[in-house]
Amino acid sequence: MYIYNQYDQRAVDERVAQFRDQTRRFLAGELSNDEFMTLRLMNGLYVQLHAPMLRVAIPYGLLSSRQMRMLAHIARKYDKGYGHFTTRQNIQYNWPRIEDAPDILADLASVQMHAIQTSGNCIRNVTSDPLAGAAADEIEDPRPYCEIIRQWSTFHPEFAYLPRKFKIAVTGASHDRAATLVHDIGLRLVRNNSGEVGFQVLVGGGLGRTPILAQTIRPFIEKEHLLSYLEAILRIYNLHGRRDNKYKARIKILVQSLGIERFREKVEAEWHKIKDQMQLDAREIERVKAFFAPLPYAPGAGDDREILVKAGTDAAFNRWLKYNVADHKVKGYRVVFIALKATGTPPGDITDIQMDAVAELADRYSFGLIRATHDQNLVLTDVKHSDLYTLWQALAAQELATPCIGTLADMICCPGSDFCELANASSIDVALMVQQRFEQLDYLYDLGELRLKMSGCMNGCGHHDIGHIGILGVDKKGEHWYQFSLGGFALNEGRLGERLGRSVPKAEVANTLEKLMCVYVDKRVEGERFVDTFNRIGIEPFKERVYETNH
């Protein structure tokens, strides 16, 4: 993984010192709330319903075991013993004190981490495929380009005050696991007709109040022009994006209002002015690639027969193998998903003890590296096949081996009104009710792949618009109600979910889900996923079942 040089470390250390002084002056009454708000947001510190919330950047979701131990230390010393992994591969702490924030940032800086640009109207943390570097379907590892973009965008003076926040995702695989369709800019490594690898550039995607899928602005851009083309897009957005209305300020609104052709013309004209002065040197690409060189995999590693025997005799281990373990591009290795979805635990939450355990297991079994996923889980990407049984036992002892990846129980859930001051409704307690209702593994497995995503407000941090089933919390005269949408997804292609009908009260959410499942089970044909059945039969049968008692 990338290791800070002296300039990276100096920049982060200086920011800690600056924020320490800013916090001191605020607490001494020398800075007003408004003056301090701008400064704290530049360092990822929000003020939520009950306490400040600190969002820590995890560039493209990649963590070392040392960094994970520091996250555990922060949870233990400054919070309530846990952290919350988000859909943007970051981690949030919901209970730090403002006066402790400088010390937390100093602790983070000691392991090459920070919270810079995790909030505010700037270029946010670059996200990527959590299986980058290990996926068998990869055209090229996207992480070096994520790092190059991170360095270009960090403290970029021209883009520190954009009309709104700006999110970039990069994938290098033939199957998009980075949700590039719902980012302001999505980058896909592709081959052109000559076999050269470059980027397909998508623009104008995003969820929230006005969900829109991104459109291709350029089917292929050479690697040397990556940064100049990004710069051109950001310049056009910075110049023409609306600043008078925050709800219409995202680039997706600008692209929609101009139309993709006119937006492209403006970007191309700007790009031709700067592209010769901003070429990305091949030597720089190779320099950054060296940080992501192939790991020292054991030569001749293969599948272990003992593991196959244990899978045949231990049903629990076999279930975990089937749902939480994926293929690796190197023979004899596997990708292991660590599910943060145990029944009774808010999706994405992990305790300090579990974080320490994951760090220890990463050191022992996966070269000391850990990934955070868009689905609020963790991944050990490089585990020897022969280590799987021992690793499973260790994860199970920490309640981190729930065999649910890709099932209804693997739901995404934002903090909702339990913590977030923007939320209209709670989501954590609803998630816990759903977990209890659908606790039977055999039933979950019979339902097959099903992506349930839940948000506590229109901002859509829980990605409800691209869930096979999406649930959106709404407020009705102080009561929490929930609106369902069906059929959404965002992979290589995408579609926004279709609204089912009027919202239901909190007590009916699990019942409504069960009715939807009944329709699916009744109408599916063999091998058909929920979203496939929905595509085939449409929304009416689901609507009739859910609202039948009111007809």
Coordinates of C-alpha atoms in Angstrom, one line a residue:
M1 CA 0.0 0.0 0.0
Y2 CA 1.0 3.6 -0.4
I3 CA 3.4 4.9 2.3
Y4 CA 3.6 8.6 3.1
N5 CA 6.7 10.5 2.1
Q6 CA 8.0 13.4 4.1
Y7 CA 5.7 15.9 2.3
D8 CA 2.6 13.8 2.9
Q9 CA 3.5 13.5 6.6
R10 CA 4.4 17.1 7.0
A11 CA 1.1 18.2 5.4
V12 CA -0.9 16.0 7.8
D13 CA 1.1 17.0 10.9
E14 CA 0.8 20.7 10.1
R15 CA -3.0 20.3 9.7
V16 CA -3.2 18.8 13.1
A17 CA -1.3 21.7 14.7
Q18 CA -3.5 24.2 12.9
F19 CA -6.7 22.5 14.0
R20 CA -5.4 22.2 17.6
D21 CA -5.0 26.0 17.7
Q22 CA -8.3 26.6 16.0
T23 CA -10.1 24.3 18.6
R24 CA -8.3 26.0 21.5
R25 CA -9.5 29.4 20.2
F26 CA -13.0 28.2 19.8
L27 CA -13.2 26.7 23.3
A28 CA -11.8 30.0 24.6
G29 CA -14.5 32.0 22.9
E30 CA -12.2 33.6 20.4
L31 CA -13.9 32.0 17.4
S32 CA -17.7 32.0 16.9
N33 CA -19.7 28.8 16.1
D34 CA -19.9 29.9 12.4
E35 CA -16.2 30.6 12.2
F36 CA -15.3 27.3 13.8
M37 CA -17.9 25.3 11.7
T38 CA -15.9 25.9 8.5
L39 CA -12.7 24.9 10.1
R40 CA -14.0 21.8 11.8
L41 CA -15.8 20.6 8.6
M42 CA -12.4 20.9 6.8
N43 CA -11.3 18.2 9.2
G44 CA -14.2 15.9 9.1
L45 CA -15.8 17.0 12.3
Y46 CA -19.6 17.4 12.3
V47 CA -22.0 18.3 15.1
Q48 CA -24.8 15.7 15.2
L49 CA -27.8 15.2 17.4
H50 CA -26.1 14.0 20.6
A51 CA -22.4 14.7 20.1
P52 CA -19.8 15.5 17.4
M53 CA -19.2 13.0 14.7
L54 CA -15.7 12.5 13.2
R55 CA -15.4 10.9 9.8
V56 CA -12.0 9.4 9.1
A57 CA -10.8 8.9 5.5
I58 CA -9.8 5.5 4.3
P59 CA -8.4 6.1 0.8
Y60 CA -10.0 3.6 -1.6
G61 CA -11.0 1.5 1.4
L62 CA -7.5 0.1 2.1
L63 CA -6.2 -0.2 5.7
S64 CA -3.1 -1.7 7.3
S65 CA -3.3 -3.7 10.5
R66 CA -1.5 -0.9 12.3
Q67 CA -4.1 1.6 11.1
M68 CA -6.9 -0.7 12.2
R69 CA -5.3 -1.0 15.7
M70 CA -5.3 2.8 15.9
L71 CA -8.9 2.9 14.9
A72 CA -9.6 0.5 17.8
H73 CA -7.6 2.7 20.1
I74 CA -9.6 5.8 19.2
A75 CA -12.9 3.9 19.6
R76 CA -11.7 2.8 23.1
K77 CA -10.1 6.0 24.3
Y78 CA -12.3 8.7 22.8
D79 CA -15.6 7.1 21.8
K80 CA -17.9 4.4 23.3
G81 CA -15.9 1.5 22.2
Y82 CA -17.0 1.1 18.6
G83 CA -16.9 2.7 15.1
H84 CA -19.2 2.7 12.1
F85 CA -18.1 1.8 8.6
T86 CA -19.9 3.8 5.9
T87 CA -21.0 3.1 2.3
R88 CA -18.1 5.3 1.1
Q89 CA -15.4 3.1 2.7
N90 CA -14.8 5.5 5.6
I91 CA -15.3 5.0 9.3
Q92 CA -17.2 7.4 11.6
Y93 CA -17.1 7.9 15.4
N94 CA -20.3 9.2 16.8
W95 CA -19.3 10.2 20.4
P96 CA -16.0 12.1 20.4
R97 CA -15.7 15.3 22.4
I98 CA -14.7 18.5 20.5
E99 CA -11.8 19.1 22.9
D100 CA -10.5 15.6 22.1
A101 CA -10.6 16.0 18.3
P102 CA -7.0 17.4 17.9
D103 CA -5.6 14.5 19.9
I104 CA -7.6 12.1 17.8
L105 CA -6.2 13.7 14.6
A106 CA -2.7 13.5 16.0
D107 CA -3.1 9.8 16.7
L108 CA -4.4 9.3 13.2
A109 CA -1.5 11.2 11.7
S110 CA 0.9 8.9 13.6
V111 CA -0.3 6.0 11.4
Q112 CA -0.6 8.1 8.2
M113 CA -4.4 8.7 8.4
H114 CA -6.5 11.9 8.6
A115 CA -10.0 13.3 8.3
I116 CA -9.1 15.9 5.7
Q117 CA -11.7 16.4 2.9
T118 CA -14.2 14.0 4.4
S119 CA -16.7 16.8 4.6
G120 CA -17.3 20.2 2.9
N121 CA -17.7 21.2 -0.7
C122 CA -14.5 19.6 -2.0
I123 CA -13.3 16.4 -3.6
R124 CA -14.0 13.7 -1.1
N125 CA -12.3 10.4 -0.4
V126 CA -11.7 8.5 -3.6
T127 CA -13.4 5.1 -3.5
S128 CA -12.8 1.9 -5.4
D129 CA -13.4 -1.8 -5.9
P130 CA -12.8 -3.5 -2.5
L131 CA -11.3 -6.5 -4.3
A132 CA -8.8 -4.4 -6.3
G133 CA -5.6 -6.3 -6.9
A134 CA -7.1 -9.6 -6.0
A135 CA -10.1 -9.9 -8.4
A136 CA -9.8 -12.5 -11.2
D137 CA -11.8 -10.2 -13.6
E138 CA -9.5 -7.3 -13.2
I139 CA -8.1 -5.5 -16.3
E140 CA -5.7 -3.5 -14.2
D141 CA -5.3 -2.7 -10.5
P142 CA -7.1 0.7 -10.0
R143 CA -5.4 1.5 -6.7
P144 CA -2.4 3.3 -8.2
Y145 CA -4.7 5.6 -10.1
C146 CA -6.8 6.2 -7.0
E147 CA -3.7 7.2 -5.2
I148 CA -2.6 9.5 -8.0
I149 CA -6.1 11.1 -7.9
R150 CA -5.9 11.4 -4.1
Q151 CA -2.6 13.3 -4.3
W152 CA -3.9 15.5 -7.1
S153 CA -7.1 16.4 -5.3
T154 CA -5.8 16.8 -1.7
F155 CA -5.5 20.5 -0.9
H156 CA -6.2 21.3 -4.6
P157 CA -6.5 25.1 -4.2
E158 CA -8.9 25.6 -7.2
F159 CA -11.3 23.0 -5.9
A160 CA -11.5 23.7 -2.2
Y161 CA -14.8 25.5 -2.4
L162 CA -16.8 23.8 -5.1
P163 CA -20.6 24.3 -5.5
R164 CA -21.1 21.1 -3.6
K165 CA -19.2 18.0 -2.5
F166 CA -17.6 15.9 -5.2
K167 CA -17.1 12.1 -5.3
I168 CA -14.9 10.0 -7.6
A169 CA -14.9 6.2 -7.9
V170 CA -12.5 4.0 -9.9
T171 CA -12.8 0.4 -10.9
G172 CA -10.4 -1.8 -12.9
A173 CA -12.6 -4.9 -13.3
S174 CA -15.0 -6.1 -15.9
H175 CA -17.7 -6.2 -13.2
D176 CA -18.2 -2.8 -11.6
R177 CA -18.0 -3.3 -7.8
A178 CA -17.3 0.4 -7.2
A179 CA -20.7 1.8 -8.0
T180 CA -19.2 4.2 -10.6
L181 CA -22.7 4.9 -12.0
V182 CA -23.7 6.8 -8.8
H183 CA -20.7 9.1 -8.5
D184 CA -20.0 12.6 -9.7
I185 CA -17.2 11.0 -11.8
G186 CA -16.9 7.3 -12.4
L187 CA -13.7 5.9 -14.0
R188 CA -13.5 2.5 -15.5
L189 CA -10.3 1.0 -16.7
V190 CA -11.0 -0.4 -20.2
R191 CA -9.2 -1.5 -23.3
N192 CA -9.7 0.3 -26.6
N193 CA -9.8 -1.5 -30.0
S194 CA -5.9 -1.4 -30.1
G195 CA -5.7 -3.2 -26.8
E196 CA -4.4 -0.1 -25.0
V197 CA -5.7 0.3 -21.4
G198 CA -7.2 3.7 -20.5
F199 CA -10.3 5.0 -18.8
Q200 CA -14.0 5.2 -19.7
V201 CA -15.1 8.4 -18.0
L202 CA -18.7 8.8 -16.6
V203 CA -20.1 12.0 -15.2
G204 CA -23.1 13.3 -13.4
G205 CA -24.2 10.4 -11.3
G206 CA -25.4 10.6 -7.7
L207 CA -28.0 9.6 -5.2
G208 CA -29.7 11.8 -2.6
R209 CA -32.6 14.0 -3.2
T210 CA -32.4 13.8 -7.0
P211 CA -30.9 10.4 -7.9
I212 CA -29.4 10.2 -11.4
L213 CA -27.2 7.6 -13.1
A214 CA -24.0 8.8 -14.6
Q215 CA -23.5 9.1 -18.4
T216 CA -20.4 8.4 -20.4
I217 CA -18.7 11.7 -21.3
R218 CA -15.7 10.0 -23.0
P219 CA -15.5 6.3 -23.9
F220 CA -11.7 6.3 -23.7
I221 CA -9.1 8.6 -22.4
E222 CA -5.4 7.7 -22.3
K223 CA -3.7 7.4 -18.9
E224 CA -1.4 10.4 -19.5
H225 CA -4.5 12.5 -19.9
L226 CA -6.3 11.3 -16.7
L227 CA -5.6 14.3 -14.5
S228 CA -6.0 16.9 -17.2
Y229 CA -9.5 15.5 -18.1
L230 CA -10.5 15.4 -14.5
E231 CA -9.3 18.9 -14.1
A232 CA -11.3 20.1 -17.1
I233 CA -14.5 18.5 -15.7
L234 CA -14.0 20.1 -12.3
R235 CA -13.3 23.5 -13.9
I236 CA -16.5 23.4 -15.9
Y237 CA -18.4 22.3 -12.8
N238 CA -16.8 24.9 -10.6
L239 CA -17.6 27.7 -13.2
H240 CA -21.2 26.7 -14.1
G241 CA -22.5 24.7 -11.1
R242 CA -25.2 26.5 -9.1
R243 CA -24.3 28.0 -5.8
D244 CA -27.7 29.6 -5.1
N245 CA -29.5 26.4 -4.2
K246 CA -27.7 23.6 -2.4
Y247 CA -30.2 21.0 -3.6
K248 CA -29.4 21.9 -7.3
A249 CA -25.7 22.4 -6.8
R250 CA -24.3 18.9 -7.6
I251 CA -22.7 18.3 -11.0
K252 CA -25.5 15.9 -11.9
I253 CA -27.9 18.8 -12.0
L254 CA -25.6 20.8 -14.2
V255 CA -25.1 17.9 -16.6
Q256 CA -28.9 17.4 -16.8
S257 CA -29.6 21.1 -17.4
L258 CA -27.0 21.5 -20.1
G259 CA -27.4 18.0 -21.6
I260 CA -24.5 15.6 -21.9
E261 CA -23.5 16.9 -25.4
R262 CA -23.2 20.5 -24.4
F263 CA -21.5 19.6 -21.2
R264 CA -19.0 17.5 -23.1
E265 CA -18.3 20.3 -25.5
K266 CA -17.4 22.6 -22.7
V267 CA -15.2 20.0 -21.0
E268 CA -13.4 19.1 -24.2
A269 CA -12.7 22.8 -25.0
E270 CA -11.3 23.3 -21.6
W271 CA -9.3 20.1 -21.8
H272 CA -7.6 21.1 -25.0
K273 CA -6.3 24.2 -23.4
I274 CA -4.5 22.3 -20.6
K275 CA -3.9 18.8 -21.7
D276 CA -0.3 19.4 -23.0
Q277 CA 0.8 21.0 -19.8
M278 CA -0.8 18.4 -17.5
Q279 CA 0.4 15.1 -18.9
L280 CA 0.7 12.3 -16.3
D281 CA 4.2 11.0 -16.7
A282 CA 4.5 7.2 -17.3
R283 CA 7.4 7.2 -14.8
E284 CA 5.1 8.7 -12.1
I285 CA 2.5 6.0 -12.8
E286 CA 5.2 3.3 -12.4
R287 CA 6.5 4.9 -9.2
V288 CA 3.0 4.8 -7.6
K289 CA 2.4 1.3 -9.0
A290 CA 5.4 0.1 -7.1
F291 CA 3.5 0.6 -3.8
F292 CA 0.9 -1.9 -5.0
A293 CA 3.2 -4.5 -6.4
P294 CA 2.0 -8.2 -6.2
L295 CA 2.2 -9.6 -2.7
P296 CA 4.7 -12.4 -1.9
Y297 CA 2.2 -15.3 -2.5
A298 CA 3.4 -18.7 -1.6
P299 CA 4.7 -20.4 -4.7
G300 CA 2.9 -23.5 -5.7
A301 CA 0.0 -22.9 -3.3
G302 CA -3.1 -24.9 -4.1
D303 CA -6.4 -25.9 -2.6
D304 CA -6.1 -27.9 0.6
R305 CA -7.9 -31.2 0.6
E306 CA -8.4 -31.0 4.4
I307 CA -10.4 -27.8 3.9
L308 CA -12.7 -29.6 1.5
V309 CA -13.2 -32.5 3.9
K310 CA -14.1 -30.1 6.7
A311 CA -16.5 -28.3 4.5
G312 CA -18.2 -31.7 3.9
T313 CA -18.5 -32.5 7.6
D314 CA -19.1 -29.0 9.2
A315 CA -22.3 -27.4 7.9
A316 CA -21.6 -24.0 9.5
F317 CA -18.1 -23.8 7.9
N318 CA -19.6 -24.9 4.6
R319 CA -22.2 -22.1 4.7
W320 CA -19.5 -19.6 5.5
L321 CA -17.3 -20.9 2.6
K322 CA -20.3 -20.6 0.2
Y323 CA -21.4 -17.0 1.2
N324 CA -18.4 -15.2 2.6
V325 CA -15.5 -16.5 0.5
A326 CA -14.8 -15.6 -3.1
D327 CA -12.3 -16.6 -5.7
H328 CA -8.9 -15.0 -6.0
K329 CA -6.8 -14.4 -9.1
V330 CA -3.9 -16.4 -7.6
K331 CA -4.3 -20.1 -7.3
G332 CA -4.4 -21.4 -3.7
Y333 CA -5.8 -18.1 -2.3
R334 CA -9.2 -16.8 -1.5
V335 CA -11.0 -13.5 -0.7
V336 CA -12.7 -13.5 2.7
F337 CA -15.6 -11.2 3.6
I338 CA -15.9 -10.2 7.2
A339 CA -19.6 -9.6 7.8
L340 CA -20.4 -6.6 10.1
K341 CA -24.0 -7.8 10.1
A342 CA -24.5 -10.0 13.2
T343 CA -28.1 -10.1 14.4
G344 CA -28.6 -7.5 17.0
T345 CA -25.8 -5.2 15.7
P346 CA -26.3 -2.1 13.6
P347 CA -25.0 -2.8 10.1
G348 CA -21.4 -1.5 9.7
D349 CA -20.7 -1.2 13.4
I350 CA -17.6 -2.9 14.9
T351 CA -16.2 -2.8 18.4
D352 CA -12.7 -1.9 19.5
I353 CA -12.1 -5.5 20.5
Q354 CA -13.3 -6.7 17.1
M355 CA -11.1 -4.2 15.3
D356 CA -8.0 -5.4 17.2
A357 CA -9.0 -9.0 16.4
V358 CA -9.3 -8.2 12.7
A359 CA -5.9 -6.5 12.7
E360 CA -4.4 -9.6 14.3
L361 CA -6.0 -11.9 11.8
A362 CA -4.9 -9.7 8.9
D363 CA -1.3 -9.9 10.1
R364 CA -1.6 -13.7 10.5
Y365 CA -3.5 -14.6 7.3
S366 CA -3.6 -11.7 4.8
F367 CA -0.3 -9.8 4.7
G368 CA -1.5 -7.2 7.3
L369 CA -4.0 -5.6 4.9
I370 CA -7.8 -5.0 5.3
R371 CA -10.4 -3.5 3.0
A372 CA -13.6 -1.6 3.7
T373 CA -16.5 -2.3 1.3
H374 CA -19.4 -0.2 0.0
D375 CA -21.7 -2.7 1.7
Q376 CA -20.4 -1.9 5.2
N377 CA -18.3 -5.0 5.6
L378 CA -14.6 -5.7 5.7
V379 CA -12.4 -7.9 3.5
L380 CA -9.2 -9.9 3.9
T381 CA -8.3 -10.2 0.2
D382 CA -5.3 -12.6 0.3
V383 CA -6.0 -15.7 2.4
K384 CA -4.4 -19.1 1.7
H385 CA -6.9 -21.8 1.1
S386 CA -5.3 -23.9 3.8
D387 CA -5.9 -21.2 6.4
L388 CA -9.6 -20.8 5.8
Y389 CA -10.9 -23.1 8.6
T390 CA -8.7 -21.6 11.3
L391 CA -9.6 -18.1 10.1
W392 CA -13.3 -19.0 10.2
Q393 CA -13.0 -20.2 13.7
A394 CA -11.3 -17.1 14.9
L395 CA -13.8 -14.8 13.1
A396 CA -16.7 -16.8 14.5
A397 CA -15.3 -16.3 18.0
Q398 CA -15.6 -12.6 17.5
E399 CA -19.1 -12.8 15.9
L400 CA -17.6 -11.7 12.6
A401 CA -18.5 -14.8 10.6
T402 CA -22.2 -14.4 9.9
P403 CA -22.6 -16.3 6.6
C404 CA -24.9 -13.7 4.9
I405 CA -22.9 -11.9 2.2
G406 CA -25.3 -11.0 -0.6
T407 CA -28.4 -12.0 1.2
L408 CA -31.2 -9.9 2.7
A409 CA -29.4 -9.9 6.0
D410 CA -26.4 -8.2 4.4
M411 CA -28.4 -5.0 4.4
I412 CA -27.0 -1.5 4.2
C413 CA -28.2 1.0 6.8
C414 CA -27.2 4.6 7.6
P415 CA -27.1 5.9 11.2
G416 CA -30.6 7.5 10.7
S417 CA -32.1 9.7 13.3
D418 CA -30.3 7.8 16.1
F419 CA -27.3 10.0 15.3
C420 CA -27.7 12.1 12.2
E421 CA -29.3 15.6 12.5
L422 CA -30.3 15.5 8.8
A423 CA -32.3 12.3 9.2
N424 CA -36.1 12.2 9.1
A425 CA -36.5 8.8 10.6
S426 CA -34.6 6.1 12.4
S427 CA -33.0 3.2 10.5
I428 CA -30.9 1.3 13.0
D429 CA -33.9 0.0 15.0
V430 CA -35.7 -0.9 11.7
A431 CA -32.6 -2.8 10.6
L432 CA -32.6 -4.7 13.9
M433 CA -36.3 -5.6 13.4
V434 CA -35.6 -6.9 9.9
Q435 CA -32.7 -8.9 11.2
Q436 CA -34.9 -10.6 13.8
R437 CA -37.7 -11.3 11.3
F438 CA -35.3 -12.9 8.7
E439 CA -33.0 -14.7 11.1
Q440 CA -33.4 -18.2 9.7
L441 CA -30.5 -18.8 7.4
D442 CA -32.2 -21.5 5.3
Y443 CA -35.0 -19.1 4.5
L444 CA -32.4 -16.3 3.6
Y445 CA -30.5 -18.7 1.4
D446 CA -33.7 -19.8 -0.3
L447 CA -34.4 -16.1 -1.1
G448 CA -31.0 -15.9 -2.8
E449 CA -29.2 -12.7 -3.7
L450 CA -31.1 -9.7 -2.5
R451 CA -29.7 -6.2 -1.9
L452 CA -31.6 -4.4 0.8
K453 CA -30.5 -0.8 1.3
M454 CA -32.0 1.6 3.8
S455 CA -31.7 5.4 4.4
G456 CA -33.1 7.6 7.1
C457 CA -33.6 10.6 4.8
M458 CA -33.5 11.8 1.2
N459 CA -29.8 12.3 1.3
G460 CA -29.6 8.6 0.6
C461 CA -26.4 7.6 2.5
G462 CA -27.8 4.1 2.6
H463 CA -28.1 4.0 -1.2
H464 CA -31.8 3.0 -1.1
D465 CA -32.4 4.1 -4.7
I466 CA -30.1 1.3 -6.0
G467 CA -31.3 -1.4 -3.7
H468 CA -33.2 -4.4 -5.1
I469 CA -35.4 -3.3 -2.3
G470 CA -34.9 0.2 -1.0
I471 CA -36.4 1.7 2.2
L472 CA -36.5 5.4 2.8
G473 CA -37.5 6.8 6.2
V474 CA -39.8 9.8 6.1
D475 CA -41.3 12.0 8.8
K476 CA -45.1 12.4 9.0
K477 CA -46.0 14.9 11.7
G478 CA -43.4 13.6 14.0
E479 CA -43.9 9.9 13.3
H480 CA -41.5 7.7 11.3
W481 CA -42.8 6.1 8.2
Y482 CA -41.0 4.1 5.5
Q483 CA -41.3 4.2 1.7
F484 CA -40.3 1.2 -0.4
S485 CA -38.8 1.1 -3.8
L486 CA -38.1 -2.0 -5.9
G487 CA -35.8 -3.1 -8.7
G488 CA -32.8 -0.8 -8.3
F489 CA -29.2 -1.7 -8.9
A490 CA -25.9 -0.1 -10.0
L491 CA -23.4 -2.4 -11.6
N492 CA -22.0 -2.2 -15.2
E493 CA -25.5 -1.0 -16.0
G494 CA -28.0 0.4 -13.5
R495 CA -31.5 1.4 -12.7
L496 CA -33.1 3.4 -10.0
G497 CA -35.7 1.7 -7.9
E498 CA -39.4 2.1 -8.7
R499 CA -41.5 3.5 -5.9
L500 CA -43.9 0.8 -4.5
G501 CA -46.6 3.2 -3.2
R502 CA -47.5 5.0 0.0
S503 CA -45.3 4.6 3.0
V504 CA -45.9 2.2 5.9
P505 CA -45.5 2.8 9.6
K506 CA -42.4 1.5 11.4
A507 CA -44.2 -1.4 12.9
E508 CA -45.2 -2.6 9.4
V509 CA -41.7 -2.6 7.7
A510 CA -40.8 -6.2 8.5
N511 CA -44.4 -7.3 7.6
T512 CA -44.1 -5.4 4.3
L513 CA -40.8 -7.1 3.5
E514 CA -42.3 -10.5 4.2
K515 CA -45.2 -9.8 1.8
L516 CA -42.7 -8.8 -0.9
M517 CA -40.9 -12.0 -0.3
C518 CA -44.1 -14.0 -0.6
V519 CA -44.8 -12.5 -4.0
Y520 CA -41.2 -13.3 -5.1
V521 CA -41.3 -16.9 -3.9
D522 CA -44.7 -17.4 -5.5
K523 CA -43.8 -15.8 -8.9
R524 CA -40.2 -16.7 -9.4
V525 CA -38.9 -19.3 -11.9
E526 CA -36.0 -21.5 -11.1
G527 CA -32.7 -19.7 -10.6
E528 CA -34.3 -16.3 -10.8
R529 CA -33.2 -13.6 -8.3
F530 CA -35.6 -11.1 -6.7
V531 CA -34.6 -8.3 -9.0
D532 CA -34.9 -10.6 -12.1
T533 CA -38.5 -11.6 -11.0
F534 CA -39.3 -7.9 -10.5
N535 CA -38.0 -7.1 -14.0
R536 CA -40.2 -9.9 -15.5
I537 CA -43.5 -9.3 -13.7
G538 CA -43.3 -5.6 -12.8
I539 CA -44.4 -3.8 -9.7
E540 CA -48.1 -4.4 -9.7
P541 CA -48.2 -7.9 -8.1
F542 CA -46.0 -6.6 -5.3
K543 CA -48.2 -3.5 -4.9
E544 CA -51.4 -5.6 -4.8
R545 CA -50.0 -7.9 -2.1
V546 CA -48.7 -5.1 0.1
Y547 CA -51.8 -2.9 0.0
E548 CA -54.4 -5.7 -0.5
T549 CA -56.1 -5.1 2.9
N550 CA -56.9 -1.6 2.0
H551 CA -58.6 -2.4 -1.3

